[in-house]
Short mmCIF file of C-alpha atoms in Angstrom, two decimals:
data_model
loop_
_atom_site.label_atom_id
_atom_site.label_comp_id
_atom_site.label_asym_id
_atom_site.label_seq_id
_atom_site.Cartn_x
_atom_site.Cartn_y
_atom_site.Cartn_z
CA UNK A 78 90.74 197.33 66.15
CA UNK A 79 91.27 196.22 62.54
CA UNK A 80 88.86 195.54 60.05
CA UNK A 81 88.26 191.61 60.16
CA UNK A 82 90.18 189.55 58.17
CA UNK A 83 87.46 187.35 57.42
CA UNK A 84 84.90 189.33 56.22
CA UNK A 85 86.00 188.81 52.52
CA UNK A 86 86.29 185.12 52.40
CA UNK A 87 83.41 184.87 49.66
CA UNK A 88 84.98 187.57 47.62
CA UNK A 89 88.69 186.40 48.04
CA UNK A 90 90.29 186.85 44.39
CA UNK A 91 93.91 186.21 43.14
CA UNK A 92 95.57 183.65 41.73
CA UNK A 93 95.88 181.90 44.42
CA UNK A 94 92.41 182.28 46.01
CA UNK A 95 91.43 178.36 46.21
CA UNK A 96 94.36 177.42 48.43
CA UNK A 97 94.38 177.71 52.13
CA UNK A 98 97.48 177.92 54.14
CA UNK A 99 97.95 177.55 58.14
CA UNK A 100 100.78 179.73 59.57
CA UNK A 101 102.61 178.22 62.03
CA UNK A 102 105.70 180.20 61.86
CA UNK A 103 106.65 183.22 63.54
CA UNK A 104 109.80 186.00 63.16
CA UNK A 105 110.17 186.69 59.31
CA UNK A 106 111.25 183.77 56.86
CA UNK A 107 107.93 181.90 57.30
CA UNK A 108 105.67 185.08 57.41
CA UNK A 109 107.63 186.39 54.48
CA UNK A 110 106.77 183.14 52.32
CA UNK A 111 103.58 183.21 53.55
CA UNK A 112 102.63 186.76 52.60
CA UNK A 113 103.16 185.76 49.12
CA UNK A 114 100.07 183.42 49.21
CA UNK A 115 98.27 185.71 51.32
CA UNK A 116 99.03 188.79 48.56
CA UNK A 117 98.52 186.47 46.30
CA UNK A 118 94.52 185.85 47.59
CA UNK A 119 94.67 182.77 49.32
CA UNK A 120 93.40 182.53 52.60
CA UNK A 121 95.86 182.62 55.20
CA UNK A 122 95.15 181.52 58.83
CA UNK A 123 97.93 182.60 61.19
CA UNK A 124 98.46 180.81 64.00
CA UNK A 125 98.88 182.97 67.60
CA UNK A 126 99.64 181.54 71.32
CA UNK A 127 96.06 182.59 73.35
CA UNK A 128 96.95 185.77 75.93
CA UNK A 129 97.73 184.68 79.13
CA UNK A 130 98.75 181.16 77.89
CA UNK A 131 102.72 180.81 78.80
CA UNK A 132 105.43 180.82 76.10
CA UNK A 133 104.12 184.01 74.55
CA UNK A 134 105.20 185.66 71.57
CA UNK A 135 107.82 188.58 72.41
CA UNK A 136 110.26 188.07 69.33
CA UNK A 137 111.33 191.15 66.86
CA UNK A 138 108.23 191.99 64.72
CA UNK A 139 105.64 191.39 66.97
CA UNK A 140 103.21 194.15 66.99
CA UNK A 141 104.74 195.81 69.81
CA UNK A 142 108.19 196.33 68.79
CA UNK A 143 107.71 197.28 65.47
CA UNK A 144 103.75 198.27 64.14
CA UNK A 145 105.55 199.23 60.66
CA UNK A 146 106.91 195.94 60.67
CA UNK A 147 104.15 194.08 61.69
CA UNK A 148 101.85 195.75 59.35
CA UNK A 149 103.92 195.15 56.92
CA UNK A 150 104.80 191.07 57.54
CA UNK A 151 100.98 189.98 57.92
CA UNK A 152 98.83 191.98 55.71
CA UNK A 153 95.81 190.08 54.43
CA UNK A 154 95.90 187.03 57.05
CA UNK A 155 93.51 185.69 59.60
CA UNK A 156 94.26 185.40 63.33
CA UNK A 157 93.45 182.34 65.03
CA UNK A 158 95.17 181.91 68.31
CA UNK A 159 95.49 178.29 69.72
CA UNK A 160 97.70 176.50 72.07
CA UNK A 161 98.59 173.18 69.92
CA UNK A 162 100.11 172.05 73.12
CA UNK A 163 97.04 171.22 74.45
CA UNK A 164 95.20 168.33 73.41
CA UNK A 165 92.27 170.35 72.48
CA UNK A 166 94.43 172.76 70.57
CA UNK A 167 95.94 169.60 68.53
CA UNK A 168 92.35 168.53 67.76
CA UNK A 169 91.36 171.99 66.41
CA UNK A 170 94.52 172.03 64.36
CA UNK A 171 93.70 168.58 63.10
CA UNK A 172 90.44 169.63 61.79
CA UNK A 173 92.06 173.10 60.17
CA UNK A 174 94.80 170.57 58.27
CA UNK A 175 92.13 168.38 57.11
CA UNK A 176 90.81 171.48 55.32
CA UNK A 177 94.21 173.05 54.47
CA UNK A 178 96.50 172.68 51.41
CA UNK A 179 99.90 173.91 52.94
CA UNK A 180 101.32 174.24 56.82
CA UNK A 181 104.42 175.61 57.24
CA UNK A 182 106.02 175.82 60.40
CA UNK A 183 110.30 177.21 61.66
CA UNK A 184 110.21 175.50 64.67
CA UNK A 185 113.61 173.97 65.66
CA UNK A 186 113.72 170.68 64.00
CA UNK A 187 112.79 167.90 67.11
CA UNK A 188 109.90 170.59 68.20
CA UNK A 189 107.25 169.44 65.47
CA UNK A 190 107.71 166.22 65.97
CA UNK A 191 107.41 166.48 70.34
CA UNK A 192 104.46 168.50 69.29
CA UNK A 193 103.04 165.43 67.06
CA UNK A 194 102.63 168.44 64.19
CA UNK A 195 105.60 166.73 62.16
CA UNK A 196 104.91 166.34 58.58
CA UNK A 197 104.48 162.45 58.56
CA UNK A 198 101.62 163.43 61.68
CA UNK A 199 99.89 165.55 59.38
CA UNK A 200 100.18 163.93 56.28
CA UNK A 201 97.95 161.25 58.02
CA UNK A 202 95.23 163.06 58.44
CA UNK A 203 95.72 165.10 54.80
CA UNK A 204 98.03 162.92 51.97
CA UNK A 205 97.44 166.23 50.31
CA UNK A 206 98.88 168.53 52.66
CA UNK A 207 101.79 170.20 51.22
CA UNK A 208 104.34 170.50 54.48
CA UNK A 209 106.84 173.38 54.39
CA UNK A 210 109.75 173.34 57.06
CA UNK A 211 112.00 176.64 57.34
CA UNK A 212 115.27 176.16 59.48
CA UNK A 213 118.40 177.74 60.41
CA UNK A 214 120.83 175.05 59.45
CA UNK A 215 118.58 172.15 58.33
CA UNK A 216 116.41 169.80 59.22
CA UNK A 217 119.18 167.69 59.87
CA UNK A 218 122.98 167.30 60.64
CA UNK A 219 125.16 168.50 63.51
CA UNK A 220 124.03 172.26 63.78
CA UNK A 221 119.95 171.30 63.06
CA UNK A 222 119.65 171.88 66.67
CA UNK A 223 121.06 175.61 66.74
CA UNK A 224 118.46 178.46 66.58
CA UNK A 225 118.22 180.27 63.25
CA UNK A 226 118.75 184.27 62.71
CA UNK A 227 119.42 185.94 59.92
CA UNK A 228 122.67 187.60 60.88
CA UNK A 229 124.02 184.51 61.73
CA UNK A 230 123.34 182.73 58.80
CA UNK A 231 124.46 186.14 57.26
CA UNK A 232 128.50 184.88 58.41
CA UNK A 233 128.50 181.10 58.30
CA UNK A 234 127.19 181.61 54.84
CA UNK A 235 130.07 184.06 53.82
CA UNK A 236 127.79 186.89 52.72
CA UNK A 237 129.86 189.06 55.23
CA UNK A 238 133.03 187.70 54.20
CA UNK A 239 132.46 190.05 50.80
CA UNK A 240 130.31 192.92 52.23
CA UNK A 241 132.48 195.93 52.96
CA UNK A 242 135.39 197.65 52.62
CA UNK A 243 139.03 195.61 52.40
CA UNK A 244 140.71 195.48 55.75
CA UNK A 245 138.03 196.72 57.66
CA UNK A 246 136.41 193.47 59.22
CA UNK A 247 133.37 191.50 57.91
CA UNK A 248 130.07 193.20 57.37
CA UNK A 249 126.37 192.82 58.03
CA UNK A 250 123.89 193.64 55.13
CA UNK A 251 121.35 196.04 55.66
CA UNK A 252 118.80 193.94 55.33
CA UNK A 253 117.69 190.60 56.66
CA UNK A 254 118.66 188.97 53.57
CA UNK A 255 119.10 185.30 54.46
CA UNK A 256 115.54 185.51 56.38
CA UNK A 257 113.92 186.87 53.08
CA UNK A 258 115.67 184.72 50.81
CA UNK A 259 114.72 181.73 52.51
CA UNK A 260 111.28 182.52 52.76
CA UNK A 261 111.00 183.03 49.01
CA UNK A 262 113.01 179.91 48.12
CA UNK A 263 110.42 178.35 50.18
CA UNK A 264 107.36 179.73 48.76
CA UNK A 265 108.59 178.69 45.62
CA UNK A 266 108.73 175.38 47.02
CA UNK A 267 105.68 175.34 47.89
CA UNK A 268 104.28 176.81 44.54
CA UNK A 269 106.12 173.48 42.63
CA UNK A 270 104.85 170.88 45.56
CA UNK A 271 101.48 172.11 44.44
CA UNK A 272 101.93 172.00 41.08
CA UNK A 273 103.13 168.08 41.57
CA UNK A 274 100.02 167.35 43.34
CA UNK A 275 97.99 168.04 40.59
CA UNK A 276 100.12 165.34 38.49
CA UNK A 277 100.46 163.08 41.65
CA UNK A 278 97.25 164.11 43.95
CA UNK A 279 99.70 163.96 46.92
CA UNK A 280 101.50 166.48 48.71
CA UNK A 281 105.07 165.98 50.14
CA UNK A 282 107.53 168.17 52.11
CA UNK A 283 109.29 171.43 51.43
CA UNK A 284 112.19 172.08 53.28
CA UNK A 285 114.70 175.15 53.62
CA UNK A 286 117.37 176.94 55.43
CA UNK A 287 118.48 180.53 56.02
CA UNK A 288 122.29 178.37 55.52
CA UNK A 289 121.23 177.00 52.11
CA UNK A 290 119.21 180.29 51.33
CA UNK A 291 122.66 182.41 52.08
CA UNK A 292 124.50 180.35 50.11
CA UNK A 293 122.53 180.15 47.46
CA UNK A 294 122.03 183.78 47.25
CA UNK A 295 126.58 184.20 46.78
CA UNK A 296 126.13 183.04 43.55
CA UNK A 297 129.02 183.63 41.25
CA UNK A 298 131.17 184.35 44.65
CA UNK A 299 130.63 181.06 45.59
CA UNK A 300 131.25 179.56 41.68
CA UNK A 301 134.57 181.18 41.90
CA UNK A 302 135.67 178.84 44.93
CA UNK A 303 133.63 176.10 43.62
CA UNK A 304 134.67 175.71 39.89
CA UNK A 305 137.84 178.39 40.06
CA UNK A 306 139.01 177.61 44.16
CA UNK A 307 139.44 181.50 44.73
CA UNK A 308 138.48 182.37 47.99
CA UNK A 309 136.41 186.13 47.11
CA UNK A 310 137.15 189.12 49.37
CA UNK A 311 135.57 192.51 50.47
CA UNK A 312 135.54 194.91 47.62
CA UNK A 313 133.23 197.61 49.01
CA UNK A 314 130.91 199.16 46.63
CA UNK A 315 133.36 197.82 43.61
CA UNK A 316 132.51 194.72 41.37
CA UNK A 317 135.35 191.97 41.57
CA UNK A 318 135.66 191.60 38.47
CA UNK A 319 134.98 194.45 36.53
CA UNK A 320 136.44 198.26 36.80
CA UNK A 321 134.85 200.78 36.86
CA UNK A 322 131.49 199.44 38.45
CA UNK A 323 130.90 201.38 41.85
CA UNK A 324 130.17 204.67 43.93
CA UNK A 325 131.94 207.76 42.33
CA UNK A 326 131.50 211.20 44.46
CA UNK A 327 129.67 214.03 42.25
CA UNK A 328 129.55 217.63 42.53
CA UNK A 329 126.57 217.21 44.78
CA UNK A 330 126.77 213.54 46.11
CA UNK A 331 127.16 209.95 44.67
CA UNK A 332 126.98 207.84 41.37
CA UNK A 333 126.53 204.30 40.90
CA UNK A 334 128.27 203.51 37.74
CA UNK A 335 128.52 200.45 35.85
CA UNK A 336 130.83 200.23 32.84
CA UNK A 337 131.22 196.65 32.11
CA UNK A 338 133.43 195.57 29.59
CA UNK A 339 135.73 197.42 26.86
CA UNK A 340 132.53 199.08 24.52
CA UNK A 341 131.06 200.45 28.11
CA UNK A 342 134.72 201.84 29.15
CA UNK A 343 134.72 203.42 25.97
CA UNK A 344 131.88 204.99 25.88
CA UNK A 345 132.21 205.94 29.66
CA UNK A 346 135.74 207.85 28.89
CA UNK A 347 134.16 209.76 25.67
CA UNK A 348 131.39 211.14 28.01
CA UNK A 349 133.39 212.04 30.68
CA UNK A 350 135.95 213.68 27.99
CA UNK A 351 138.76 211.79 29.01
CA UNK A 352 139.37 209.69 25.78
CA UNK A 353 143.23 209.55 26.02
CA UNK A 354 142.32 206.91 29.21
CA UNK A 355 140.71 204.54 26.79
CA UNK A 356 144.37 203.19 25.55
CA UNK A 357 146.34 204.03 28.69
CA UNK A 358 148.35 201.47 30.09
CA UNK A 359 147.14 199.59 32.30
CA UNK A 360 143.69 200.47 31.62
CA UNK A 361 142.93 198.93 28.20
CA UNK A 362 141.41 195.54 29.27
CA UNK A 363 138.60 194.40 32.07
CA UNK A 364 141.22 192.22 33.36
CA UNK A 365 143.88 195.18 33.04
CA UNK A 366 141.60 197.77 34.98
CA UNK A 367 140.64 195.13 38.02
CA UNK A 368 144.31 194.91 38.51
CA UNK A 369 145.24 198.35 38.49
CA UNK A 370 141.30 199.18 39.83
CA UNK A 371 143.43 202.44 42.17
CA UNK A 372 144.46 204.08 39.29
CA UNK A 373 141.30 204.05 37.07
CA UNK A 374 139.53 205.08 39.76
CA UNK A 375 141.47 207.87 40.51
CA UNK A 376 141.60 208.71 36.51
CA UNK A 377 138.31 209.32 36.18
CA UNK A 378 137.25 210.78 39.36
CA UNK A 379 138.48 214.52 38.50
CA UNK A 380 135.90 214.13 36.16
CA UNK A 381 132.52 212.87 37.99
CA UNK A 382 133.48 215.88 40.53
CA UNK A 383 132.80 218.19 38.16
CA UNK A 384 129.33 217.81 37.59
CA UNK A 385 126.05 217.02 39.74
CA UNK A 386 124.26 213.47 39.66
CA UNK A 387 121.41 214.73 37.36
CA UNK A 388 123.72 216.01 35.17
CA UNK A 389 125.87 212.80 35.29
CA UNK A 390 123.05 210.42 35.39
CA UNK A 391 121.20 212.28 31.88
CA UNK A 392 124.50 212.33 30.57
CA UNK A 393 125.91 208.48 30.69
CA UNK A 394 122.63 207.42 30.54
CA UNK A 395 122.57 209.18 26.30
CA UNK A 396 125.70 207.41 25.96
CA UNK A 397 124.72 204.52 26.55
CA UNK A 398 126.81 203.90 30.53
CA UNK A 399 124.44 202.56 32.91
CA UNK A 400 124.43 204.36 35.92
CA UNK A 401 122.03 206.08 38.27
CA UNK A 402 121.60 207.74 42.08
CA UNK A 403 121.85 206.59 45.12
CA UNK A 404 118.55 207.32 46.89
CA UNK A 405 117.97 207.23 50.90
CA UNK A 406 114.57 205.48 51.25
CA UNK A 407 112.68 208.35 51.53
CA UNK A 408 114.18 209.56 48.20
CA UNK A 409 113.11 206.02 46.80
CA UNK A 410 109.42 205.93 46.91
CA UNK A 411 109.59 209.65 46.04
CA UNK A 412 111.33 208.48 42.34
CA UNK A 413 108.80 209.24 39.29
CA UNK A 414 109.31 205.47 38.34
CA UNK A 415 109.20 204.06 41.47
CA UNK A 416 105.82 205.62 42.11
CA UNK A 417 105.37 204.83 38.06
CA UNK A 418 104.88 201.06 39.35
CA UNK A 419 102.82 201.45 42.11
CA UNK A 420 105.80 199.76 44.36
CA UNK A 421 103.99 201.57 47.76
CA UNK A 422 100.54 200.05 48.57
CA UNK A 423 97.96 202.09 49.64
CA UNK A 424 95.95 200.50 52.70
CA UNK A 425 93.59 202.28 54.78
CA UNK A 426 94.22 201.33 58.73
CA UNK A 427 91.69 201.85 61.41
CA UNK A 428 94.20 203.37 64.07
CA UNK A 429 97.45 204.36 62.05
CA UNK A 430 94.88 206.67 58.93
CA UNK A 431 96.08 206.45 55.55
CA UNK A 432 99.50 204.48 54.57
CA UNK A 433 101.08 202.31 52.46
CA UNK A 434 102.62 198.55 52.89
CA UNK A 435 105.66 197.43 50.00
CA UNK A 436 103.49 195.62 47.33
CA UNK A 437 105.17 192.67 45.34
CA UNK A 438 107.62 192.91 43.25
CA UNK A 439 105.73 191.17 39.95
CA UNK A 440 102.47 191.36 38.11
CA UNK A 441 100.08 189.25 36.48
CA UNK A 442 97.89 190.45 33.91
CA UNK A 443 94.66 188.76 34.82
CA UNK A 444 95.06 189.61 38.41
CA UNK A 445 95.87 193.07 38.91
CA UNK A 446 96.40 194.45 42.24
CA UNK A 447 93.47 196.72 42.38
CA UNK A 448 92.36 195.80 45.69
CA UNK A 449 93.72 197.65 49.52
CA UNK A 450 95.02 194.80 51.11
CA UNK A 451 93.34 194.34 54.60
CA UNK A 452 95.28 195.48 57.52
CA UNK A 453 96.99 192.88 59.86
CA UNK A 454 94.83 191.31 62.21
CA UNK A 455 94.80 191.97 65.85
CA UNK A 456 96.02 188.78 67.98
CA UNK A 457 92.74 186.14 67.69
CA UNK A 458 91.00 188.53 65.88
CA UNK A 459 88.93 185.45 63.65
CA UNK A 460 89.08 182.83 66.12
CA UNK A 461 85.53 183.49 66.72
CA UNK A 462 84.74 182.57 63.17
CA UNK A 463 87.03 180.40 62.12
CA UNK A 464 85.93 177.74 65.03
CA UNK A 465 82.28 178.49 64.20
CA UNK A 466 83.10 177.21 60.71
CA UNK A 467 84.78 173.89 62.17
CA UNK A 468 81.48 173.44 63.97
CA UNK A 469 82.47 175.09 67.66
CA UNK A 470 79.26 177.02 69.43
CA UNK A 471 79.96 180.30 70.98
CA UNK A 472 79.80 178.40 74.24
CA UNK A 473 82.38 175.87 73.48
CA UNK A 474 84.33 178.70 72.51
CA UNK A 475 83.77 180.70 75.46
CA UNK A 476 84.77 177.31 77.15
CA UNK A 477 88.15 177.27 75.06
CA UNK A 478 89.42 180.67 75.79
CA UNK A 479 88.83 180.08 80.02
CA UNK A 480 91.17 177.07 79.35
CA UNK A 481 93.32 179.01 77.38
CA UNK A 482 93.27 176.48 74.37
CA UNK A 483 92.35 179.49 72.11
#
């Protein structure tokens, strides 16, 4: 068993601490924007289906498929498990929103509503209640009704129209990108719906979309259809539209390189001691080198073989190329500057000993993260204590969990 989640509720500190957020989402996107508030110190009560009650929880991240994961997903939350469809279950939710300053939910669109936790149902009983809605395609519009996953959203969006190598069919990112991005994009959301409130005193909804997310995330490949009407392709590890930016083999392995623009291919050809390259033909432009990307590649190649990546990397790195290694993951939280920031998070865990969770990737002065965060909580680990706060005796919760409401 964990520690309890609760048991530093008069003590919560962060920047965050005086909001309260109820997790009604599941899978990653909504966890992932909710972890930010929860990391953050606000106090986040995640919302579980009782055991035994039907339409349990079996999706990928659950504590059973994936402990890492889990751990990982919902650090520093409460557990409160509840069956909203249940009339009693939609009273004790109605109490918890009255309380609450954000719900966020990834149901499929009509669910919330046919639950009667939409945001206008909500909003009723709190005008404050910031509402956050994370889709797969929308609240709205001909594909709101399809289910949302991230690899999916990962090809309608086009992100594997550009991933990998030319000719060899479109690829999937190693990571669940569109999931993370649009669980960001919504906790930003939220973090500006809050800030309105103050100005307005009223709350309003936040919506998002793993399609919106992935599209947003293309960036300049999507500006080039949008403003230039080039359809981008795969380049593998090489830039589009600069040469030489990619993976070069070294005596010992690889190098990412990045020499962008004439002063960088210049320097980059003096270092490598291939100067006579700087002029050749063909090669003397950005727009030159994308065209004829084969031969520079090939040019300077010889080269990069010659040497190891240390030696490469402390050499282009004087000169002024930016470059550096390509690390496995293992080799990444085992990088001097890596553990320089204090990217692993140290958490002691009642059953797994000593590890370490992936902290958050910014700082604030006045709220250093000096604190362990707490482990994630076991399923209904706080219901207990949250419903003794909304006024429930132990009986009446006893009475609750025999009906499967909790």
């Amino acid at each position: 068993m964990t520690e309890k989640s609760t048991q530093d509720k008069s003590e919560r500190k962060g920047a965050l601490s005086r909001f309260t957020v109820i997790d009604a989402s599941r899978v990653r996107a909504g966890p992932t924007a909710v972890r930010l508030f929860a990391d953050m110190g606000a106090r986040v009560i995640k919302l579980e289906i009782p055991p035994g009650a039907p339409g349990g929880d079996d999706m990928i991240g659950g504590r059973d498929h994936n402990r890492a994961d889990y751990e990982n997903l919902h650090r520093n939350k409460e557990s409160l498990t509840l069956n909203m469809k249940s009339p009693e279950g939609l009273k004790i939710l109605h109490e918890l929103v009255r309380r609450a300053d954000v719900f966020i939910e990834n149901f499929r669109p009509d669910v919330k509503d046919r639950l009667g936790i939409g945001p206008e149902a909500l909003r009723v009983i709190n005008p404050r209640l910031v509402y956050a809605s994370i889709s797969g395609f929308g609240q709205d519009g001909p594909y709101a009704g399809w289910p949302g996953f991230d690899s999916i959203a990962q090809g309608m969006g086009g992100l594997m129209s550009v991933t990998g190598k030319p000719g060899e069919g479109p690829m999937r990112v190693g990571i669940p990108i569109a999931d993370l991005c649009a669980g960001h994009f919504c906790a930003m959301g939220i973090l500006a719906a809050l800030l309105e409130r103050e100005a307005s005193g009223e709350g309003q909804w936040v919506q998002t979309s793993l399609l919106e997310a992935q599209i947003a995330m293309l960036d300049f490949q999507a500006a080039q259809w949008l403003i230039d009407k080039k359809v981008p392709v795969q380049s593998g590890n090489e830039h589009p539209l600069t040469v030489p930016t990619g993976v070069f083999a070294t005596k010992d392995g690889y190098l990412n390189i990045a020499a962008i623009g004439q002063t960088m291919w210049t320097r980059l050809c003096e270092a490598l001691e291939v100067p006579h390259l700087i002029e050749e033909p063909g090669m003397g432009s950005d727009p030159e080198r994308v065209q004829n990307r084969d031969k520079v590649n090939a040019a300077i190649q010889p080269a990069l073989s010659a040497r190891t990546t240390a030696e490469w990397t402390e050499r282009l790195l004087k000169a002024g190329v930016p470059c550096g290694p390509i690390h496995r993951v293992d080799q990444v939280f085992a990088d001097p500057q890596v553990q320089h920031l204090g990217v692993a998070w140290p958490m002691h865990h009642a059953e797994l000993g000593e590890v370490a969770l992936v902290g958050q990737p910014m700082r604030l002065s006045r709220y250093p993260r000096e604190q362990p965060p707490r482990a994630a909580p076991e399923q209904g680990a706080d219901t207990s204590d949250i419903l003794s706060e909304l006024g429930y005796s132990a009986a009446q919760v006893a009475e609750l969990r025999a009906a499967y409401v909790v």
